[in-house]
């Protein structure tokens, strides 16, 4: 007998033994309730088990539209937080998709990169896509970024914010031609100076949390723009450092900052705009 034939015959005997009722564990005996023969009956039995009721949370959302004649209001929706994604943005999407399609809000990347979904959630400025849903929360509230003109619902007018950002010339200005026509080189130490600033996504969470910006939003540049201004001031490749500092040497542009530090507290990227503003003030002191 060949080795292959022997293996096939031995395998067949093992298979027959495994299927013999006397060789199976008690839970697989033919007359047992949980036998494979009774699987379909057992599945039907599970349907009679008590189900866990869905837990809903009241979600209050600021609502206003230019088409409405009335004042802004807070609408409340009952949302099953166990049946949606893990982030606050998922709660808003669920409401818009399943409850009220007229709700307006911005969102894009869902990864904390674009800054579109910046808003005030439960009293703090943050990104809805990075703010986790508290499953034990008794209530959730959404309002627009504070002290900003509202376009509709949670959508705010960012025109002034972007105009202020443009005013600091947030791009590299230099007449130097890189050697070999390639990129402008930096040492590791020079490159490290812009760490903690280039990561800013201009979501305006910090700026709109600043009371000084609430009071002087037209003249005070605010934490986000000032941090970006300092990012270019310390960039070793830029050649108009002095001009940038002189442009900011103004009673309002920088010095309306009273070191309240709300900006650093709420930044969803963990940056420190207050530190950058302090560095600008120190650079001004060295100039005079």
PDB file of C-alpha atoms in Angstrom:
ATOM      1  CA  UNK A   1       0.000   0.000   0.000  1.00  0.00           C
ATOM      2  CA  UNK A   2       1.376   3.388  -0.996  1.00  0.00           C
ATOM      3  CA  UNK A   3       1.845   6.171   1.551  1.00  0.00           C
ATOM      4  CA  UNK A   4      -0.835   8.266  -0.168  1.00  0.00           C
ATOM      5  CA  UNK A   5      -3.446   5.483  -0.057  1.00  0.00           C
ATOM      6  CA  UNK A   6      -2.661   4.828   3.623  1.00  0.00           C
ATOM      7  CA  UNK A   7      -3.111   8.527   4.487  1.00  0.00           C
ATOM      8  CA  UNK A   8      -6.434   8.711   2.629  1.00  0.00           C
ATOM      9  CA  UNK A   9      -7.822   5.626   4.371  1.00  0.00           C
ATOM     10  CA  UNK A  10      -6.665   6.836   7.800  1.00  0.00           C
ATOM     11  CA  UNK A  11      -8.238  10.229   7.174  1.00  0.00           C
ATOM     12  CA  UNK A  12     -11.535   8.626   6.213  1.00  0.00           C
ATOM     13  CA  UNK A  13     -11.608   6.594   9.496  1.00  0.00           C
ATOM     14  CA  UNK A  14     -10.890   9.731  11.548  1.00  0.00           C
ATOM     15  CA  UNK A  15     -13.699  11.581   9.770  1.00  0.00           C
ATOM     16  CA  UNK A  16     -16.166   8.743  10.492  1.00  0.00           C
ATOM     17  CA  UNK A  17     -15.170   8.713  14.168  1.00  0.00           C
ATOM     18  CA  UNK A  18     -15.671  12.450  14.482  1.00  0.00           C
ATOM     19  CA  UNK A  19     -19.165  12.130  13.098  1.00  0.00           C
ATOM     20  CA  UNK A  20     -20.096   9.279  15.375  1.00  0.00           C
ATOM     21  CA  UNK A  21     -22.526  10.422  18.049  1.00  0.00           C
ATOM     22  CA  UNK A  22     -20.792   8.435  20.785  1.00  0.00           C
ATOM     23  CA  UNK A  23     -17.494  10.285  20.078  1.00  0.00           C
ATOM     24  CA  UNK A  24     -18.860  13.840  20.263  1.00  0.00           C
ATOM     25  CA  UNK A  25     -19.060  15.995  23.390  1.00  0.00           C
ATOM     26  CA  UNK A  26     -22.367  16.079  25.208  1.00  0.00           C
ATOM     27  CA  UNK A  27     -23.244  19.517  23.826  1.00  0.00           C
ATOM     28  CA  UNK A  28     -23.253  18.032  20.291  1.00  0.00           C
ATOM     29  CA  UNK A  29     -25.261  14.886  20.950  1.00  0.00           C
ATOM     30  CA  UNK A  30     -28.078  14.362  18.496  1.00  0.00           C
ATOM     31  CA  UNK A  31     -30.766  14.675  21.149  1.00  0.00           C
ATOM     32  CA  UNK A  32     -29.181  17.706  22.783  1.00  0.00           C
ATOM     33  CA  UNK A  33     -30.912  21.107  22.633  1.00  0.00           C
ATOM     34  CA  UNK A  34     -27.791  22.745  21.245  1.00  0.00           C
ATOM     35  CA  UNK A  35     -27.050  20.071  18.617  1.00  0.00           C
ATOM     36  CA  UNK A  36     -26.186  21.269  15.146  1.00  0.00           C
ATOM     37  CA  UNK A  37     -29.519  19.767  14.109  1.00  0.00           C
ATOM     38  CA  UNK A  38     -31.304  22.301  16.298  1.00  0.00           C
ATOM     39  CA  UNK A  39     -29.307  25.403  15.395  1.00  0.00           C
ATOM     40  CA  UNK A  40     -32.191  26.973  13.489  1.00  0.00           C
ATOM     41  CA  UNK A  41     -34.485  26.498  16.490  1.00  0.00           C
ATOM     42  CA  UNK A  42     -31.943  28.118  18.791  1.00  0.00           C
ATOM     43  CA  UNK A  43     -31.626  31.126  16.500  1.00  0.00           C
ATOM     44  CA  UNK A  44     -35.365  31.599  16.653  1.00  0.00           C
ATOM     45  CA  UNK A  45     -35.183  31.412  20.456  1.00  0.00           C
ATOM     46  CA  UNK A  46     -32.756  34.375  20.580  1.00  0.00           C
ATOM     47  CA  UNK A  47     -35.377  36.644  19.044  1.00  0.00           C
ATOM     48  CA  UNK A  48     -37.390  36.430  22.238  1.00  0.00           C
ATOM     49  CA  UNK A  49     -34.538  37.812  24.356  1.00  0.00           C
ATOM     50  CA  UNK A  50     -35.038  41.354  25.722  1.00  0.00           C
ATOM     51  CA  UNK A  51     -33.286  44.065  23.673  1.00  0.00           C
ATOM     52  CA  UNK A  52     -31.406  47.032  25.071  1.00  0.00           C
ATOM     53  CA  UNK A  53     -33.354  50.223  24.438  1.00  0.00           C
ATOM     54  CA  UNK A  54     -31.642  52.957  22.415  1.00  0.00           C
ATOM     55  CA  UNK A  55     -30.310  55.822  24.520  1.00  0.00           C
ATOM     56  CA  UNK A  56     -31.152  59.233  23.116  1.00  0.00           C
ATOM     57  CA  UNK A  57     -29.566  62.535  24.087  1.00  0.00           C
ATOM     58  CA  UNK A  58     -31.120  65.986  23.555  1.00  0.00           C
ATOM     59  CA  UNK A  59     -28.953  67.943  21.101  1.00  0.00           C
ATOM     60  CA  UNK A  60     -29.499  71.715  21.013  1.00  0.00           C
ATOM     61  CA  UNK A  61     -28.351  73.572  17.892  1.00  0.00           C
ATOM     62  CA  UNK A  62     -28.259  77.294  17.129  1.00  0.00           C
ATOM     63  CA  UNK A  63     -30.548  78.017  14.196  1.00  0.00           C
ATOM     64  CA  UNK A  64     -30.855  81.194  12.135  1.00  0.00           C
ATOM     65  CA  UNK A  65     -31.293  81.915   8.464  1.00  0.00           C
ATOM     66  CA  UNK A  66     -31.368  85.259   6.639  1.00  0.00           C
ATOM     67  CA  UNK A  67     -34.663  84.087   5.194  1.00  0.00           C
ATOM     68  CA  UNK A  68     -36.192  83.877   8.668  1.00  0.00           C
ATOM     69  CA  UNK A  69     -37.950  86.941  10.012  1.00  0.00           C
ATOM     70  CA  UNK A  70     -37.629  85.830  13.623  1.00  0.00           C
ATOM     71  CA  UNK A  71     -34.691  85.967  16.008  1.00  0.00           C
ATOM     72  CA  UNK A  72     -32.126  83.172  16.325  1.00  0.00           C
ATOM     73  CA  UNK A  73     -33.350  80.141  18.241  1.00  0.00           C
ATOM     74  CA  UNK A  74     -32.077  76.891  19.698  1.00  0.00           C
ATOM     75  CA  UNK A  75     -33.697  73.782  18.185  1.00  0.00           C
ATOM     76  CA  UNK A  76     -33.495  70.530  20.122  1.00  0.00           C
ATOM     77  CA  UNK A  77     -33.275  67.089  18.520  1.00  0.00           C
ATOM     78  CA  UNK A  78     -33.398  63.699  20.202  1.00  0.00           C
ATOM     79  CA  UNK A  79     -30.446  61.725  18.856  1.00  0.00           C
ATOM     80  CA  UNK A  80     -29.510  58.106  19.482  1.00  0.00           C
ATOM     81  CA  UNK A  81     -25.790  58.548  20.162  1.00  0.00           C
ATOM     82  CA  UNK A  82     -25.324  54.759  20.211  1.00  0.00           C
ATOM     83  CA  UNK A  83     -26.329  54.639  16.555  1.00  0.00           C
ATOM     84  CA  UNK A  84     -23.934  57.184  15.045  1.00  0.00           C
ATOM     85  CA  UNK A  85     -20.208  57.749  14.619  1.00  0.00           C
ATOM     86  CA  UNK A  86     -17.864  58.562  17.506  1.00  0.00           C
ATOM     87  CA  UNK A  87     -17.371  62.288  16.787  1.00  0.00           C
ATOM     88  CA  UNK A  88     -19.586  65.341  17.201  1.00  0.00           C
ATOM     89  CA  UNK A  89     -19.484  65.866  13.445  1.00  0.00           C
ATOM     90  CA  UNK A  90     -21.180  62.472  13.088  1.00  0.00           C
ATOM     91  CA  UNK A  91     -24.009  63.706  15.326  1.00  0.00           C
ATOM     92  CA  UNK A  92     -24.549  66.723  13.071  1.00  0.00           C
ATOM     93  CA  UNK A  93     -24.453  64.570   9.931  1.00  0.00           C
ATOM     94  CA  UNK A  94     -26.970  62.158  11.458  1.00  0.00           C
ATOM     95  CA  UNK A  95     -29.335  65.018  12.259  1.00  0.00           C
ATOM     96  CA  UNK A  96     -29.012  66.481   8.761  1.00  0.00           C
ATOM     97  CA  UNK A  97     -29.432  63.096   7.047  1.00  0.00           C
ATOM     98  CA  UNK A  98     -32.213  61.636   9.176  1.00  0.00           C
ATOM     99  CA  UNK A  99     -34.030  64.415  11.029  1.00  0.00           C
ATOM    100  CA  UNK A 100     -33.666  67.920   9.577  1.00  0.00           C
ATOM    101  CA  UNK A 101     -32.120  68.406   6.143  1.00  0.00           C
ATOM    102  CA  UNK A 102     -32.279  72.211   6.461  1.00  0.00           C
ATOM    103  CA  UNK A 103     -29.442  72.276   9.020  1.00  0.00           C
ATOM    104  CA  UNK A 104     -26.330  74.057   7.696  1.00  0.00           C
ATOM    105  CA  UNK A 105     -22.734  73.585   8.816  1.00  0.00           C
ATOM    106  CA  UNK A 106     -19.300  73.360   7.214  1.00  0.00           C
ATOM    107  CA  UNK A 107     -17.248  70.177   7.020  1.00  0.00           C
ATOM    108  CA  UNK A 108     -14.743  68.681   4.638  1.00  0.00           C
ATOM    109  CA  UNK A 109     -11.761  66.526   5.615  1.00  0.00           C
ATOM    110  CA  UNK A 110     -13.052  64.884   8.840  1.00  0.00           C
ATOM    111  CA  UNK A 111      -9.386  64.610   9.911  1.00  0.00           C
ATOM    112  CA  UNK A 112      -8.657  67.912  11.703  1.00  0.00           C
ATOM    113  CA  UNK A 113      -6.734  69.274   8.719  1.00  0.00           C
ATOM    114  CA  UNK A 114      -9.025  71.696   6.872  1.00  0.00           C
ATOM    115  CA  UNK A 115     -10.501  73.527   9.877  1.00  0.00           C
ATOM    116  CA  UNK A 116     -13.929  73.802   8.221  1.00  0.00           C
ATOM    117  CA  UNK A 117     -15.985  72.368  11.067  1.00  0.00           C
ATOM    118  CA  UNK A 118     -14.802  74.817  13.738  1.00  0.00           C
ATOM    119  CA  UNK A 119     -17.653  75.690  16.092  1.00  0.00           C
ATOM    120  CA  UNK A 120     -18.544  76.020  19.745  1.00  0.00           C
ATOM    121  CA  UNK A 121     -19.514  72.675  21.287  1.00  0.00           C
ATOM    122  CA  UNK A 122     -20.757  72.553  24.865  1.00  0.00           C
ATOM    123  CA  UNK A 123     -19.274  75.985  25.534  1.00  0.00           C
ATOM    124  CA  UNK A 124     -15.801  75.480  24.043  1.00  0.00           C
ATOM    125  CA  UNK A 125     -14.421  76.225  20.591  1.00  0.00           C
ATOM    126  CA  UNK A 126     -13.181  73.109  18.841  1.00  0.00           C
ATOM    127  CA  UNK A 127     -13.349  71.068  15.650  1.00  0.00           C
ATOM    128  CA  UNK A 128     -16.430  68.872  15.420  1.00  0.00           C
ATOM    129  CA  UNK A 129     -14.448  66.169  13.621  1.00  0.00           C
ATOM    130  CA  UNK A 130     -11.936  65.889  16.492  1.00  0.00           C
ATOM    131  CA  UNK A 131     -14.374  66.267  19.387  1.00  0.00           C
ATOM    132  CA  UNK A 132     -15.496  62.863  20.650  1.00  0.00           C
ATOM    133  CA  UNK A 133     -19.093  62.230  21.677  1.00  0.00           C
ATOM    134  CA  UNK A 134     -19.455  61.793  25.410  1.00  0.00           C
ATOM    135  CA  UNK A 135     -21.696  58.733  25.659  1.00  0.00           C
ATOM    136  CA  UNK A 136     -22.614  59.720  29.218  1.00  0.00           C
ATOM    137  CA  UNK A 137     -23.568  63.293  28.367  1.00  0.00           C
ATOM    138  CA  UNK A 138     -27.023  64.385  29.477  1.00  0.00           C
ATOM    139  CA  UNK A 139     -27.188  67.040  26.740  1.00  0.00           C
ATOM    140  CA  UNK A 140     -25.130  68.398  23.826  1.00  0.00           C
ATOM    141  CA  UNK A 141     -25.130  71.929  22.415  1.00  0.00           C
ATOM    142  CA  UNK A 142     -23.786  73.376  19.159  1.00  0.00           C
ATOM    143  CA  UNK A 143     -23.395  77.105  18.493  1.00  0.00           C
ATOM    144  CA  UNK A 144     -21.368  79.083  15.899  1.00  0.00           C
ATOM    145  CA  UNK A 145     -17.923  80.480  16.655  1.00  0.00           C
ATOM    146  CA  UNK A 146     -18.465  83.316  19.173  1.00  0.00           C
ATOM    147  CA  UNK A 147     -18.777  86.959  18.097  1.00  0.00           C
ATOM    148  CA  UNK A 148     -18.719  86.189  14.386  1.00  0.00           C
ATOM    149  CA  UNK A 149     -21.331  87.237  11.848  1.00  0.00           C
ATOM    150  CA  UNK A 150     -23.542  84.245  11.124  1.00  0.00           C
ATOM    151  CA  UNK A 151     -24.297  83.350   7.523  1.00  0.00           C
ATOM    152  CA  UNK A 152     -26.701  80.562   8.455  1.00  0.00           C
ATOM    153  CA  UNK A 153     -27.017  78.216  11.436  1.00  0.00           C
ATOM    154  CA  UNK A 154     -23.457  77.097  12.331  1.00  0.00           C
ATOM    155  CA  UNK A 155     -21.827  78.753   9.310  1.00  0.00           C
ATOM    156  CA  UNK A 156     -19.968  81.987  10.102  1.00  0.00           C
ATOM    157  CA  UNK A 157     -18.556  84.729   7.877  1.00  0.00           C
ATOM    158  CA  UNK A 158     -14.753  84.335   7.832  1.00  0.00           C
ATOM    159  CA  UNK A 159     -14.092  87.261   5.463  1.00  0.00           C
ATOM    160  CA  UNK A 160     -12.527  89.582   8.056  1.00  0.00           C
ATOM    161  CA  UNK A 161     -10.392  86.762   9.453  1.00  0.00           C
ATOM    162  CA  UNK A 162      -8.992  85.885   6.021  1.00  0.00           C
ATOM    163  CA  UNK A 163      -8.443  89.553   5.140  1.00  0.00           C
ATOM    164  CA  UNK A 164      -6.368  89.968   8.303  1.00  0.00           C
ATOM    165  CA  UNK A 165      -4.397  86.855   7.423  1.00  0.00           C
ATOM    166  CA  UNK A 166      -3.690  88.242   3.942  1.00  0.00           C
ATOM    167  CA  UNK A 167      -2.477  91.538   5.444  1.00  0.00           C
ATOM    168  CA  UNK A 168       0.599  89.903   7.023  1.00  0.00           C
ATOM    169  CA  UNK A 169       1.801  88.585   3.638  1.00  0.00           C
ATOM    170  CA  UNK A 170       1.904  84.916   4.641  1.00  0.00           C
ATOM    171  CA  UNK A 171       4.353  83.797   1.981  1.00  0.00           C
ATOM    172  CA  UNK A 172       8.100  83.681   1.512  1.00  0.00           C
ATOM    173  CA  UNK A 173       9.557  86.992   0.277  1.00  0.00           C
ATOM    174  CA  UNK A 174      13.176  86.879  -0.875  1.00  0.00           C
ATOM    175  CA  UNK A 175      15.344  87.965  -3.773  1.00  0.00           C
ATOM    176  CA  UNK A 176      17.903  85.271  -3.116  1.00  0.00           C
ATOM    177  CA  UNK A 177      18.286  82.658  -5.799  1.00  0.00           C
ATOM    178  CA  UNK A 178      18.852  79.162  -4.368  1.00  0.00           C
ATOM    179  CA  UNK A 179      22.140  77.588  -5.294  1.00  0.00           C
ATOM    180  CA  UNK A 180      21.640  75.236  -8.189  1.00  0.00           C
ATOM    181  CA  UNK A 181      18.113  76.582  -8.754  1.00  0.00           C
ATOM    182  CA  UNK A 182      16.684  74.238  -6.142  1.00  0.00           C
ATOM    183  CA  UNK A 183      15.001  74.836  -2.775  1.00  0.00           C
ATOM    184  CA  UNK A 184      16.157  77.329  -0.126  1.00  0.00           C
ATOM    185  CA  UNK A 185      18.161  75.301   2.378  1.00  0.00           C
ATOM    186  CA  UNK A 186      17.909  75.580   6.161  1.00  0.00           C
ATOM    187  CA  UNK A 187      19.804  74.031   9.016  1.00  0.00           C
ATOM    188  CA  UNK A 188      17.913  71.750  11.376  1.00  0.00           C
ATOM    189  CA  UNK A 189      18.026  74.478  14.018  1.00  0.00           C
ATOM    190  CA  UNK A 190      16.573  77.080  11.620  1.00  0.00           C
ATOM    191  CA  UNK A 191      13.844  74.688  10.534  1.00  0.00           C
ATOM    192  CA  UNK A 192      12.949  73.905  14.155  1.00  0.00           C
ATOM    193  CA  UNK A 193      12.076  77.574  14.786  1.00  0.00           C
ATOM    194  CA  UNK A 194       8.802  77.293  12.866  1.00  0.00           C
ATOM    195  CA  UNK A 195       7.681  74.107  14.622  1.00  0.00           C
ATOM    196  CA  UNK A 196       4.481  74.657  16.552  1.00  0.00           C
ATOM    197  CA  UNK A 197       3.348  77.365  14.125  1.00  0.00           C
ATOM    198  CA  UNK A 198       3.307  75.949  10.610  1.00  0.00           C
ATOM    199  CA  UNK A 199       0.820  73.307  11.796  1.00  0.00           C
ATOM    200  CA  UNK A 200      -1.903  75.955  12.236  1.00  0.00           C
ATOM    201  CA  UNK A 201      -4.917  75.175  10.036  1.00  0.00           C
ATOM    202  CA  UNK A 202      -6.583  78.608  10.380  1.00  0.00           C
ATOM    203  CA  UNK A 203      -9.752  77.226  11.925  1.00  0.00           C
ATOM    204  CA  UNK A 204     -10.118  80.431  14.025  1.00  0.00           C
ATOM    205  CA  UNK A 205     -10.949  78.530  17.215  1.00  0.00           C
ATOM    206  CA  UNK A 206      -8.279  80.493  19.077  1.00  0.00           C
ATOM    207  CA  UNK A 207      -9.114  83.876  17.588  1.00  0.00           C
ATOM    208  CA  UNK A 208     -12.827  83.651  18.303  1.00  0.00           C
ATOM    209  CA  UNK A 209     -12.210  82.525  21.895  1.00  0.00           C
ATOM    210  CA  UNK A 210     -10.243  85.715  22.635  1.00  0.00           C
ATOM    211  CA  UNK A 211     -12.192  88.492  24.438  1.00  0.00           C
ATOM    212  CA  UNK A 212      -9.772  91.079  23.042  1.00  0.00           C
ATOM    213  CA  UNK A 213     -10.757  90.010  19.539  1.00  0.00           C
ATOM    214  CA  UNK A 214     -14.436  90.233  20.472  1.00  0.00           C
ATOM    215  CA  UNK A 215     -13.931  93.873  21.489  1.00  0.00           C
ATOM    216  CA  UNK A 216     -11.516  94.960  18.731  1.00  0.00           C
ATOM    217  CA  UNK A 217     -11.967  92.458  15.942  1.00  0.00           C
ATOM    218  CA  UNK A 218     -11.544  95.062  13.193  1.00  0.00           C
ATOM    219  CA  UNK A 219      -8.126  96.276  14.414  1.00  0.00           C
ATOM    220  CA  UNK A 220      -6.622  93.535  16.572  1.00  0.00           C
ATOM    221  CA  UNK A 221      -5.260  90.770  14.352  1.00  0.00           C
ATOM    222  CA  UNK A 222      -5.977  87.982  16.813  1.00  0.00           C
ATOM    223  CA  UNK A 223      -3.966  84.943  17.961  1.00  0.00           C
ATOM    224  CA  UNK A 224      -4.061  82.848  14.784  1.00  0.00           C
ATOM    225  CA  UNK A 225      -2.928  85.631  12.431  1.00  0.00           C
ATOM    226  CA  UNK A 226      -0.242  86.868  14.842  1.00  0.00           C
ATOM    227  CA  UNK A 227       1.159  83.377  15.254  1.00  0.00           C
ATOM    228  CA  UNK A 228       1.389  83.072  11.465  1.00  0.00           C
ATOM    229  CA  UNK A 229       3.043  86.491  11.306  1.00  0.00           C
ATOM    230  CA  UNK A 230       5.706  85.327  13.751  1.00  0.00           C
ATOM    231  CA  UNK A 231       6.125  82.115  11.768  1.00  0.00           C
ATOM    232  CA  UNK A 232       7.397  84.214   8.837  1.00  0.00           C
ATOM    233  CA  UNK A 233       9.391  86.570  11.057  1.00  0.00           C
ATOM    234  CA  UNK A 234      11.562  83.713  12.325  1.00  0.00           C
ATOM    235  CA  UNK A 235      11.837  81.951   8.962  1.00  0.00           C
ATOM    236  CA  UNK A 236      15.526  82.139   8.028  1.00  0.00           C
ATOM    237  CA  UNK A 237      14.724  82.122   4.298  1.00  0.00           C
ATOM    238  CA  UNK A 238      12.636  85.319   4.430  1.00  0.00           C
ATOM    239  CA  UNK A 239      14.363  88.683   3.786  1.00  0.00           C
ATOM    240  CA  UNK A 240      11.828  91.245   5.052  1.00  0.00           C
ATOM    241  CA  UNK A 241      11.932  90.424   8.765  1.00  0.00           C
ATOM    242  CA  UNK A 242      12.348  94.062   9.773  1.00  0.00           C
ATOM    243  CA  UNK A 243       9.459  95.158   7.576  1.00  0.00           C
ATOM    244  CA  UNK A 244       7.210  92.496   9.058  1.00  0.00           C
ATOM    245  CA  UNK A 245       8.031  93.631  12.600  1.00  0.00           C
ATOM    246  CA  UNK A 246       7.424  97.280  11.770  1.00  0.00           C
ATOM    247  CA  UNK A 247       4.065  96.456  10.212  1.00  0.00           C
ATOM    248  CA  UNK A 248       2.933  94.886  13.502  1.00  0.00           C
ATOM    249  CA  UNK A 249       4.299  97.683  15.707  1.00  0.00           C
ATOM    250  CA  UNK A 250       0.866  99.141  16.307  1.00  0.00           C
ATOM    251  CA  UNK A 251      -1.238  99.869  19.367  1.00  0.00           C
ATOM    252  CA  UNK A 252      -4.008  97.569  18.149  1.00  0.00           C
ATOM    253  CA  UNK A 253      -2.564  94.890  15.856  1.00  0.00           C
ATOM    254  CA  UNK A 254      -0.543  93.205  18.614  1.00  0.00           C
ATOM    255  CA  UNK A 255      -0.961  95.092  21.856  1.00  0.00           C
ATOM    256  CA  UNK A 256      -4.666  94.431  22.364  1.00  0.00           C
ATOM    257  CA  UNK A 257      -3.475  91.022  23.560  1.00  0.00           C
ATOM    258  CA  UNK A 258      -3.824  90.933  27.345  1.00  0.00           C
ATOM    259  CA  UNK A 259      -2.412  87.425  27.806  1.00  0.00           C
ATOM    260  CA  UNK A 260      -5.783  85.892  28.684  1.00  0.00           C
ATOM    261  CA  UNK A 261      -4.535  82.668  27.033  1.00  0.00           C
ATOM    262  CA  UNK A 262      -7.929  81.364  25.930  1.00  0.00           C
ATOM    263  CA  UNK A 263      -6.274  80.870  22.549  1.00  0.00           C
ATOM    264  CA  UNK A 264      -3.791  78.314  23.803  1.00  0.00           C
ATOM    265  CA  UNK A 265      -6.418  76.545  25.873  1.00  0.00           C
ATOM    266  CA  UNK A 266      -8.811  75.840  23.011  1.00  0.00           C
ATOM    267  CA  UNK A 267      -6.446  75.185  20.088  1.00  0.00           C
ATOM    268  CA  UNK A 268      -7.519  71.782  18.681  1.00  0.00           C
ATOM    269  CA  UNK A 269      -3.990  71.213  17.326  1.00  0.00           C
ATOM    270  CA  UNK A 270      -2.316  71.816  20.692  1.00  0.00           C
ATOM    271  CA  UNK A 271      -0.448  74.938  19.545  1.00  0.00           C
ATOM    272  CA  UNK A 272       0.486  77.974  21.649  1.00  0.00           C
ATOM    273  CA  UNK A 273      -0.420  81.281  19.930  1.00  0.00           C
ATOM    274  CA  UNK A 274       0.137  83.180  23.185  1.00  0.00           C
ATOM    275  CA  UNK A 275       3.820  82.254  23.139  1.00  0.00           C
ATOM    276  CA  UNK A 276       4.233  83.556  19.571  1.00  0.00           C
ATOM    277  CA  UNK A 277       2.558  86.856  20.492  1.00  0.00           C
ATOM    278  CA  UNK A 278       4.913  87.246  23.450  1.00  0.00           C
ATOM    279  CA  UNK A 279       7.881  86.690  21.134  1.00  0.00           C
ATOM    280  CA  UNK A 280       6.642  89.462  18.810  1.00  0.00           C
ATOM    281  CA  UNK A 281       6.406  91.857  21.785  1.00  0.00           C
ATOM    282  CA  UNK A 282       9.955  90.938  22.803  1.00  0.00           C
ATOM    283  CA  UNK A 283      11.206  91.590  19.268  1.00  0.00           C
ATOM    284  CA  UNK A 284       9.525  95.012  19.342  1.00  0.00           C
ATOM    285  CA  UNK A 285      11.199  95.793  22.638  1.00  0.00           C
ATOM    286  CA  UNK A 286      14.586  94.986  21.118  1.00  0.00           C
ATOM    287  CA  UNK A 287      13.859  97.402  18.268  1.00  0.00           C
ATOM    288  CA  UNK A 288      13.220 100.442  20.497  1.00  0.00           C
TER     289      UNK A 288
END
